[in-house]
CSV table of C-alpha atoms in Angstrom, one decimal:
chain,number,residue,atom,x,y,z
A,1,UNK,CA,81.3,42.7,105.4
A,2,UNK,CA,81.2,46.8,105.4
A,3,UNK,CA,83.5,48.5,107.7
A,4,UNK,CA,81.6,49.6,111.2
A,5,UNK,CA,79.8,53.2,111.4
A,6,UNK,CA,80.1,55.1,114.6
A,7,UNK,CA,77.6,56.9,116.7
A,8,UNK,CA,76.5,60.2,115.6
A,9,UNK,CA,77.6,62.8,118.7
A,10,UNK,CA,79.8,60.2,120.5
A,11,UNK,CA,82.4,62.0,122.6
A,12,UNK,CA,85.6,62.4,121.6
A,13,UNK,CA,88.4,59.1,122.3
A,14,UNK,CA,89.6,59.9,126.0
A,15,UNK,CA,93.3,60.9,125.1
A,16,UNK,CA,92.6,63.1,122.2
A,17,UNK,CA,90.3,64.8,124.5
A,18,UNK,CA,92.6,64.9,126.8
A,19,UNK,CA,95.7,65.8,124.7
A,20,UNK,CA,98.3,68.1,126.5
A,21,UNK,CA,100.1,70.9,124.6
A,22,UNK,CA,99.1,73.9,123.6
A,23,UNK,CA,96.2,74.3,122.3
A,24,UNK,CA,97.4,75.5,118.2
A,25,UNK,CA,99.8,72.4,118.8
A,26,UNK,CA,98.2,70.0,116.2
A,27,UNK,CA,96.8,67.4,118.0
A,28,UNK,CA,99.1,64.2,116.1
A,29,UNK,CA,101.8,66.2,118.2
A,30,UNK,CA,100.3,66.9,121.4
A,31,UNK,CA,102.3,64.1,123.8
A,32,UNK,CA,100.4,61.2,125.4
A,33,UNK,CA,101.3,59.4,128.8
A,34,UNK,CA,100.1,55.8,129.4
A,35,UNK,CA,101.2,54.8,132.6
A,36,UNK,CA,104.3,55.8,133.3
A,37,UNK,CA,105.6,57.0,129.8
A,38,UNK,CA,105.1,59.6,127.8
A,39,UNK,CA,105.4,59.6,124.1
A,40,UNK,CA,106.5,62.9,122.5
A,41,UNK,CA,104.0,62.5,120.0
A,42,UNK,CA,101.2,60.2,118.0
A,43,UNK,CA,103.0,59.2,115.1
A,44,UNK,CA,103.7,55.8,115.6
A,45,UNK,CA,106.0,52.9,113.8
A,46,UNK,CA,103.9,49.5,113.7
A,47,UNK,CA,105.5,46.2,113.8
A,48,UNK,CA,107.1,45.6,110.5
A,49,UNK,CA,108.2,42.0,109.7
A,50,UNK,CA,111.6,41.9,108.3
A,51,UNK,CA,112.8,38.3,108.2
A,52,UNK,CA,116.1,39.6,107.8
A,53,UNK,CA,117.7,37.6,110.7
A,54,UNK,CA,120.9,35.9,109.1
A,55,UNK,CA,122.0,33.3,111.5
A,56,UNK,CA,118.1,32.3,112.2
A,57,UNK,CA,119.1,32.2,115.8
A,58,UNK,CA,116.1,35.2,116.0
A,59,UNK,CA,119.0,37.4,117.1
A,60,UNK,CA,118.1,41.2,115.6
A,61,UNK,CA,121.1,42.4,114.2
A,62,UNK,CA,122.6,46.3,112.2
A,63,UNK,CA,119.8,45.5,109.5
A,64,UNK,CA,117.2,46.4,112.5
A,65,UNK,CA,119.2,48.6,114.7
A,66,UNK,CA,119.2,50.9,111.3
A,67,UNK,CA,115.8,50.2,109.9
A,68,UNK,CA,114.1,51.3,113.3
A,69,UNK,CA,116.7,53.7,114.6
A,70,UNK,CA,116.3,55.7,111.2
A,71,UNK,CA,112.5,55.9,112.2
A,72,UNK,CA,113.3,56.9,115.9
A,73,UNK,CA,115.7,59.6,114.1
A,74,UNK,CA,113.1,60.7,111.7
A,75,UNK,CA,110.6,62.0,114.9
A,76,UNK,CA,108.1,59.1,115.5
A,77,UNK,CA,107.3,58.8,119.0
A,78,UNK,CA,106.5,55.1,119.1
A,79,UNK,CA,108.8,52.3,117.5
A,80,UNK,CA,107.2,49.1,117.9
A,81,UNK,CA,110.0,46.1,116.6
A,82,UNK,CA,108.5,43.4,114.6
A,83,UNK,CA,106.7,40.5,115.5
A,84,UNK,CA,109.1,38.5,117.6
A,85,UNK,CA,108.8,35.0,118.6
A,86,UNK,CA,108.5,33.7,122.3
A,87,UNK,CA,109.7,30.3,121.7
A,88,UNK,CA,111.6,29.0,118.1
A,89,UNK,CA,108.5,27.3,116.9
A,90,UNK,CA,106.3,30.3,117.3
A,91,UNK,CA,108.1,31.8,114.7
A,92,UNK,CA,106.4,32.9,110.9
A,93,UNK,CA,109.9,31.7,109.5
A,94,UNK,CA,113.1,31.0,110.4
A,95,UNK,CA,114.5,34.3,109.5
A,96,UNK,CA,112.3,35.8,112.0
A,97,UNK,CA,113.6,37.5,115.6
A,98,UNK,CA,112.5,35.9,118.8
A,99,UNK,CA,113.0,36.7,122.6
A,100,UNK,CA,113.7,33.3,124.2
A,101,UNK,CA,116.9,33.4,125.3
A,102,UNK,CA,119.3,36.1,126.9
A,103,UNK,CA,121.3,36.4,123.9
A,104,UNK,CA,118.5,38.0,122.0
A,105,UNK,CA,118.0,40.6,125.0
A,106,UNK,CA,121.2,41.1,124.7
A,107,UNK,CA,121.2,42.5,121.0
A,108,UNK,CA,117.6,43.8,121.4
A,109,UNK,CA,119.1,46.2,124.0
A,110,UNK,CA,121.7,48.0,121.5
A,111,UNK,CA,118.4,48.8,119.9
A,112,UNK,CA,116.8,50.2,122.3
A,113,UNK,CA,119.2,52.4,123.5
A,114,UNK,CA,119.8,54.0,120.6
A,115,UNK,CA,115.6,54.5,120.3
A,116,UNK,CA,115.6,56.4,123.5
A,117,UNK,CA,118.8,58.4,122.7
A,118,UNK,CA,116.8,59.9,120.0
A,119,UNK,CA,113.7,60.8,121.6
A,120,UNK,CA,111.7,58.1,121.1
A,121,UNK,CA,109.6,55.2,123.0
A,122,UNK,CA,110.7,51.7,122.1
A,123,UNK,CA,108.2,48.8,121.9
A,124,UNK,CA,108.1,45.4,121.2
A,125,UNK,CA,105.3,43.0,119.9
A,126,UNK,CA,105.5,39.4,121.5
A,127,UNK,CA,104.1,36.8,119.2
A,128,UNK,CA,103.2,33.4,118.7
A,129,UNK,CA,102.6,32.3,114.9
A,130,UNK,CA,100.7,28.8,115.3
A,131,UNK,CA,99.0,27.4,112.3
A,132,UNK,CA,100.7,30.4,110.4
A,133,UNK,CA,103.9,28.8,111.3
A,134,UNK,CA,107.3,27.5,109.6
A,135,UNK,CA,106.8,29.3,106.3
A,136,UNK,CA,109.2,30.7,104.1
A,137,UNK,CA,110.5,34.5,104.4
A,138,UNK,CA,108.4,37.2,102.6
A,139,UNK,CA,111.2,37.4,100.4
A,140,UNK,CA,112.0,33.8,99.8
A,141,UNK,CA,108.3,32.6,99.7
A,142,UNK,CA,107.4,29.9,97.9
A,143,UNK,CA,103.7,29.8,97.1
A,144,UNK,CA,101.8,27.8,99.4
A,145,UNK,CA,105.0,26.0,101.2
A,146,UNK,CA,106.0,25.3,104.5
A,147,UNK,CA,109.7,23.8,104.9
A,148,UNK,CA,109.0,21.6,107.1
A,149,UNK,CA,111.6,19.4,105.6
A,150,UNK,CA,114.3,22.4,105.3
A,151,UNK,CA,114.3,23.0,108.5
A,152,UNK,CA,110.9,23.7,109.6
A,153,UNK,CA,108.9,22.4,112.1
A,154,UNK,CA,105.2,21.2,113.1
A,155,UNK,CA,102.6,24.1,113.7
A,156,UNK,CA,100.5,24.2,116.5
A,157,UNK,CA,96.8,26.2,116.8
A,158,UNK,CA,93.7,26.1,119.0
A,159,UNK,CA,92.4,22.8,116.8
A,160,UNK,CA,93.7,21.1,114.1
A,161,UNK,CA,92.5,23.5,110.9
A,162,UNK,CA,94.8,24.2,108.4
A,163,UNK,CA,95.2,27.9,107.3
A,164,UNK,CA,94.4,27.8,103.1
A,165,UNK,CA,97.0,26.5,101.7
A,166,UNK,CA,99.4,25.1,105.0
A,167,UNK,CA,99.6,22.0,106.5
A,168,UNK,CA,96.9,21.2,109.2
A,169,UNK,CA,98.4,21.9,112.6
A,170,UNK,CA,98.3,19.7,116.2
A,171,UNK,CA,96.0,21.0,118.7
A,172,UNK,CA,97.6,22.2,121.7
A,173,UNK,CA,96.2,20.7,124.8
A,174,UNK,CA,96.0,21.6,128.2
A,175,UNK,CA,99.9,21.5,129.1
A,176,UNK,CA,101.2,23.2,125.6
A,177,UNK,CA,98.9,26.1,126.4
A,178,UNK,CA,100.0,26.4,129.9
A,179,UNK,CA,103.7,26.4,128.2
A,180,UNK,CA,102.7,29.7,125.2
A,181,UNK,CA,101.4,31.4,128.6
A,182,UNK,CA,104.3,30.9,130.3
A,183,UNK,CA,107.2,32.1,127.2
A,184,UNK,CA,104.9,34.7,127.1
A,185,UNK,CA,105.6,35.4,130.7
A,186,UNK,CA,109.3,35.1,130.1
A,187,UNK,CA,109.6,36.8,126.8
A,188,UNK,CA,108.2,39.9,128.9
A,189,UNK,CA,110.9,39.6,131.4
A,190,UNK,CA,113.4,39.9,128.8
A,191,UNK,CA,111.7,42.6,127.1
A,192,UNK,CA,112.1,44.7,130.3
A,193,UNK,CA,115.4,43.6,130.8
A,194,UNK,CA,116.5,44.5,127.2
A,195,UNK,CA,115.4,48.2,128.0
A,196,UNK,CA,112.0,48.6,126.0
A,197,UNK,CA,109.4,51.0,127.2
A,198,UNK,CA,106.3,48.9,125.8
A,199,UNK,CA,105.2,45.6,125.5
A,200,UNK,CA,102.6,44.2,123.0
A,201,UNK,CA,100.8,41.1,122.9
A,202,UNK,CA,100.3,40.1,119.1
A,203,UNK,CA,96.1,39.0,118.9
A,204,UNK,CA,95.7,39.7,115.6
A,205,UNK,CA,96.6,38.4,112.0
A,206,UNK,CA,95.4,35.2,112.3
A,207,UNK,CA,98.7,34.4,114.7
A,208,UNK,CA,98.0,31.8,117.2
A,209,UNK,CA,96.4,34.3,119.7
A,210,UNK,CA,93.7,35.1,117.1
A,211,UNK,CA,93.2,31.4,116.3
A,212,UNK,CA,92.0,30.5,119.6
A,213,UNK,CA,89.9,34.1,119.6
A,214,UNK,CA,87.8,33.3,116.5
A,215,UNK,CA,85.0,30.8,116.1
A,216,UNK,CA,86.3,30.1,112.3
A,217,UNK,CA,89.5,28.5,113.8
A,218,UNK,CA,88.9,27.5,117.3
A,219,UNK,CA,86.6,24.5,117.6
A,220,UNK,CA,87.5,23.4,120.8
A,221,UNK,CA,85.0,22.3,123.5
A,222,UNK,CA,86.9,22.9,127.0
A,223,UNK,CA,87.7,25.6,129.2
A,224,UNK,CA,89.4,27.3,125.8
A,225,UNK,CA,86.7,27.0,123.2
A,226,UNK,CA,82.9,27.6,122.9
A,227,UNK,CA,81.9,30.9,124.5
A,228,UNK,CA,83.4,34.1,123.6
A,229,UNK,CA,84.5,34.0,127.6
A,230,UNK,CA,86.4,30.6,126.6
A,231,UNK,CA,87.8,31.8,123.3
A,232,UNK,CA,89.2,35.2,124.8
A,233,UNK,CA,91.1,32.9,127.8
A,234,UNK,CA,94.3,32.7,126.3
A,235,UNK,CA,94.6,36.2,125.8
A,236,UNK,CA,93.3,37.4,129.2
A,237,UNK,CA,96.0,34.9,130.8
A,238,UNK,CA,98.4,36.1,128.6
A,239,UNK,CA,97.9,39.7,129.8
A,240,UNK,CA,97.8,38.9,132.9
A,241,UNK,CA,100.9,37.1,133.3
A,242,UNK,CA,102.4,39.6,131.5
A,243,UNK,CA,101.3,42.1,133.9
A,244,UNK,CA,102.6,40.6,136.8
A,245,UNK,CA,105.7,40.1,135.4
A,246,UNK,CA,106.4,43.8,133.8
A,247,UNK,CA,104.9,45.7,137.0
A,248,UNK,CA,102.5,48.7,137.2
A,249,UNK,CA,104.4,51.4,135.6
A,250,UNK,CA,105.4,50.1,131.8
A,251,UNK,CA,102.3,49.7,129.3
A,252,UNK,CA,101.3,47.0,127.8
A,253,UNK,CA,98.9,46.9,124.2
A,254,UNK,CA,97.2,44.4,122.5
A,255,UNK,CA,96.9,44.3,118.8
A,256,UNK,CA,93.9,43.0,117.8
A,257,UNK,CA,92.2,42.1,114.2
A,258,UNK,CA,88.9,43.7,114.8
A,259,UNK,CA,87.2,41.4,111.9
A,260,UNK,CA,88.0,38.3,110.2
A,261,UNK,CA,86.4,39.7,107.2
A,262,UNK,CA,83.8,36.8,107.0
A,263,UNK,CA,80.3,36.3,108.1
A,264,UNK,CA,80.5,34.0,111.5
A,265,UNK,CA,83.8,35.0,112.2
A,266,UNK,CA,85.6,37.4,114.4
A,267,UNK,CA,84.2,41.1,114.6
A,268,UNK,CA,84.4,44.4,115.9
A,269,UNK,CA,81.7,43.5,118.5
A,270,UNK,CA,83.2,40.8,119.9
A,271,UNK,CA,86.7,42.6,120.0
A,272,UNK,CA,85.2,45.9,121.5
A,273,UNK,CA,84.1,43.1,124.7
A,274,UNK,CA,87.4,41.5,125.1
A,275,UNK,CA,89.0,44.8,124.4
A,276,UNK,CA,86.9,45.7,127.8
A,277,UNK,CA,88.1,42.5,129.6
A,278,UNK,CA,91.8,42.8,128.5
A,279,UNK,CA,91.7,46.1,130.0
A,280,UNK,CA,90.4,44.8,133.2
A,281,UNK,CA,93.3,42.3,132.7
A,282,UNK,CA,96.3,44.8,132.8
A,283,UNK,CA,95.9,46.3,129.5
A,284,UNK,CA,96.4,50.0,128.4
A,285,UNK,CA,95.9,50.8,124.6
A,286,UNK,CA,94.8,48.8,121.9
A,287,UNK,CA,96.3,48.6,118.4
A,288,UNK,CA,93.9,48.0,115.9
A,289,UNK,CA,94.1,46.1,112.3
A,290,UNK,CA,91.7,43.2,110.6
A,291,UNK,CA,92.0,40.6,108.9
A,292,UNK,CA,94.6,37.8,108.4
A,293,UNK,CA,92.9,34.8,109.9
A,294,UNK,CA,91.1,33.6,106.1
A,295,UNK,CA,93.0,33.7,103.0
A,296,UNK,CA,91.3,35.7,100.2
A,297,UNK,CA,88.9,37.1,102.5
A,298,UNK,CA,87.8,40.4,100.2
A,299,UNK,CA,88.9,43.1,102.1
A,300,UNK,CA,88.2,46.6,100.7
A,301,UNK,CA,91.5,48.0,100.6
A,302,UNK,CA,91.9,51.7,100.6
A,303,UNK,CA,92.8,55.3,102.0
A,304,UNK,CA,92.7,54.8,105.6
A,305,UNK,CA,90.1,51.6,105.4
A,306,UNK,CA,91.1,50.0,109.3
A,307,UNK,CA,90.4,53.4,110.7
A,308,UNK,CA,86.5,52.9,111.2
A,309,UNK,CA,87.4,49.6,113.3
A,310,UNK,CA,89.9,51.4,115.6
A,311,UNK,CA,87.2,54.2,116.2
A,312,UNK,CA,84.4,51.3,116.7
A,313,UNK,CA,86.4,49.7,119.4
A,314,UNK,CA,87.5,52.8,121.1
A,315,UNK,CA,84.0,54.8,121.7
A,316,UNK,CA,82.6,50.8,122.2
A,317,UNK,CA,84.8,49.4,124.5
A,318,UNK,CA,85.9,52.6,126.2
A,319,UNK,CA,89.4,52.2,125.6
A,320,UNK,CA,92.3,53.8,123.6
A,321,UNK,CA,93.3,52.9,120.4
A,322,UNK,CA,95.8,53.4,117.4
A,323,UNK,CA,94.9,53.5,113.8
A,324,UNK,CA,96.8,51.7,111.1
A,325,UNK,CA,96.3,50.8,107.4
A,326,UNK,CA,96.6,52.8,104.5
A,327,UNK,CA,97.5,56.0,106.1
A,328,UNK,CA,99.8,58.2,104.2
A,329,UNK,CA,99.6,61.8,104.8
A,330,UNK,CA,99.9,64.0,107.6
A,331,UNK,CA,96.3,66.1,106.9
A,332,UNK,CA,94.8,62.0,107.3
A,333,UNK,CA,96.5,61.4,110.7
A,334,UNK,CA,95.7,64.5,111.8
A,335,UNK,CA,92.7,64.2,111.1
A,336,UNK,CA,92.2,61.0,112.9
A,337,UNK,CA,93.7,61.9,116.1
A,338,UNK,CA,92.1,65.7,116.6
A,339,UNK,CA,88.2,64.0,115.5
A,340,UNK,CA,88.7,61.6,118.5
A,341,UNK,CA,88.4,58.5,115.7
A,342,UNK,CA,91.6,57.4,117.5
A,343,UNK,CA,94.2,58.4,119.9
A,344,UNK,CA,97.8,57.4,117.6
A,345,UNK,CA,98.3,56.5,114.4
A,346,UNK,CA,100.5,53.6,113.1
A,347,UNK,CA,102.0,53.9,109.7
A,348,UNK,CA,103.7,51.7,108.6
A,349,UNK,CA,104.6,51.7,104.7
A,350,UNK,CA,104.9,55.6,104.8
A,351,UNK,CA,107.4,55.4,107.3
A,352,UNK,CA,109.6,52.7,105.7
A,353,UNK,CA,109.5,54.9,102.2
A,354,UNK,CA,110.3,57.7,104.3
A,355,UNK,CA,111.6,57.3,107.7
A,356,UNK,CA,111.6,61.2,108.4
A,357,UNK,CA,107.8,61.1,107.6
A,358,UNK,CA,107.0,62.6,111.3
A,359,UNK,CA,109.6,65.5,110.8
A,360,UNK,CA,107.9,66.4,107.3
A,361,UNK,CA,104.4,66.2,108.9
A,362,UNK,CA,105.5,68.2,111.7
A,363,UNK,CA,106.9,70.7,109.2
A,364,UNK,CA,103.3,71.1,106.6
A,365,UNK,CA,100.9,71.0,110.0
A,366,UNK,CA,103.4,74.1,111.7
A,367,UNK,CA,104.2,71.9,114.5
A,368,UNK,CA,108.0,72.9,114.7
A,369,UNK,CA,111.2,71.1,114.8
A,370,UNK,CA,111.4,69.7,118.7
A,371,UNK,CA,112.1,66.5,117.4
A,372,UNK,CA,115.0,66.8,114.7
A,373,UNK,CA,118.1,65.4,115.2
A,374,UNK,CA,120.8,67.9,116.3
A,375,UNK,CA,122.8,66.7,113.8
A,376,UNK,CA,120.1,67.1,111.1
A,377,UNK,CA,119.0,71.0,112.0
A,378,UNK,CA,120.8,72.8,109.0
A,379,UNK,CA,118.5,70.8,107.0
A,380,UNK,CA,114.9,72.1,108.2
A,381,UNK,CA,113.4,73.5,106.0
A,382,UNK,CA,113.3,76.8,107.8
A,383,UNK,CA,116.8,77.8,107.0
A,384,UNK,CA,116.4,76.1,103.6
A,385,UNK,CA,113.5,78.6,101.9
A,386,UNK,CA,111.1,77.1,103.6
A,387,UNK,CA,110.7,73.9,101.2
A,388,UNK,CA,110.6,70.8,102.0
């Protein structure tokens, strides 16, 4: 499976068009507003799993007040935190963070306040694992191992088939959904309360939202299987609770896996329609990968190789969109945002090589230095011969 092509002469993505600034302001730092909040600029941190929690209570602790307030330092205008848990067994591992209790909030908002103190939005991306479940840190991983009998617990998913290489996990029935919908609800409550600016529902991956989305992995026959109207119902309900319980004026995204990679699977198409109905939902801006869902699925890895699938769904669907994968450079973000291809870009490994990435791109497009830390400005390069 080939990477979408676009429409010759489509217009431009609606906030690219629509970017305020001046007009010789490069357009990857012209500001956005969605809703109520606007974001200085369109260099955005994705959520970057760090299964770093020590006491694996899923309380975040310095290790992720410094890894995204360096970030927020460095000039990005988004910081989305890591895929966090909204109940202990959605976790990926038990070193993971979660948002189920108040004692969570309570640290997340430490984090948060030292985001906004440095310009930046904060965001957080709420997350149920399923199948994907009780593994073993990124840094700990055993190959092909759950630890289910060091701690770990049974996995749940839309029906009971096992991700390659995992145990096989219970189906949830009608009651266990009703209960993700509602820490979903809750885990929202909390994210307001612990001071973040942005909420994100996690759809893609092959998490538990993206298990009952794709036909590979939901075989269910009931009101949340079949049809692609059936398939998408946990993640409409999701956004709508979630809605009702952050109120009108704070945005809420979706990240979505536009493809499984894999013929009969997931695609673009079908995410450009539920894109459509999420946004009916109570959803602003959509945040878009692949893949995840299949193990060794093929995927042509490369310079910017996600980006096609964030334009598809944004001219398609009608929506806004962020572009992640493989992006590296400023001249490629730029790029992306002022064609209209999308309307942010995500970047994820460049940032965590180089935190101030945003304050370096801002410096090679000519952008200037609104966003460097006071305590930072005898280090611009301006002042320094003009080298970065």
């Amino acid at each position: 499976m080939s990477a979408p092509s676009t429409a010759a002469g489509a217009a431009p993505a609606s906030a690219a068009d629509a970017a305020s600034g001046p007009e010789d302001t490069p357009a990857l730092f012209r500001p956005i507003t969605i809703r109520g909040l606007e974001i200085r600029n369109r260099i955005w941190v994705p959520p970057l799993c760090q299964y770093s929690v020590t006491r694996r209570d899923g309380v975040p602790h310095d290790w992720h007040l410094v890894h995204l307030g360096s970030m927020a330092a460095g000039g990005a205008g988004l910081v989305l935190a890591e895929a966090t848990a909204v109940s202990p067994e959605g976790r990926i591992s038990d070193h993971d963070t979660g948002l189920w209790n108040d004692e969570q909030a309570e640290a997340w908002a430490r984090i948060t306040r030292f985001i906004r103190s440095q310009g930046a939005a904060s965001g957080i991306q709420l997350a149920h694992a399923g199948r994907k479940a009780s593994v073993w840190p990124e840094h700990l991983r055993r190959p092909g191992s759950q630890p289910l009998d060091e701690g770990g617990w049974t996995t749940v998913s839309a029906s009971a088939v096992a991700f390659d290489g995992l145990r096989e996990p219970v189906a949830l029935d009608e009651a266990d959904i009703l209960q993700v919908i509602a820490d979903f609800r809750a885990a929202a409550r909390r994210a307001v309360d612990a001071g973040f600016d942005v909420v994100e529902v996690h759809a893609a991956h092959g998490y538990l939202v993206h298990q009952f989305l794709s036909p590979l992995s939901n075989r269910r026959d009931d009101r949340w299987g079949g049809p692609l109207e059936h398939r998408a119902r946990l993640l409409l309900e999701i956004v709508r609770t979630v809605r009702a319980e952050i109120g009108d004026r704070m945005p809420l995204f979706v990240r979505f896996s536009a493809t499984d990679w894999v013929e009969g699977g997931w695609d673009e198409a079908q995410t450009s329609t539920v894109a459509r109905w999420a946004e009916e939902a109570g959803a602003d801006f959509f945040d878009i990968s692949t893949g995840g869902l299949v193990r060794d699925a093929g995927i042509p890895v490369g310079p910017g190789y996600q980006a096609p699938f964030a334009e598809y769904v944004g001219r398609h669907a009608g929506v806004e969109v962020s572009a992640v994968g493989r992006i590296t450079t400023a001249e490629q973000a730029e790029q992306l945002v002022a064609s209209g291809a999308a309307d942010a870009v995500m970047l994820g490994k460049a940032q965590m090589r180089d935190p101030h990435f945003a304050m370096r791109a801002a410096h090679e497009l000519g952008a200037g230095t609104s966003m460097w830390p006071v305590q930072y400005l005898r280090a611009r390069p301006e002042v320094n011969g003009g080298d970065w």
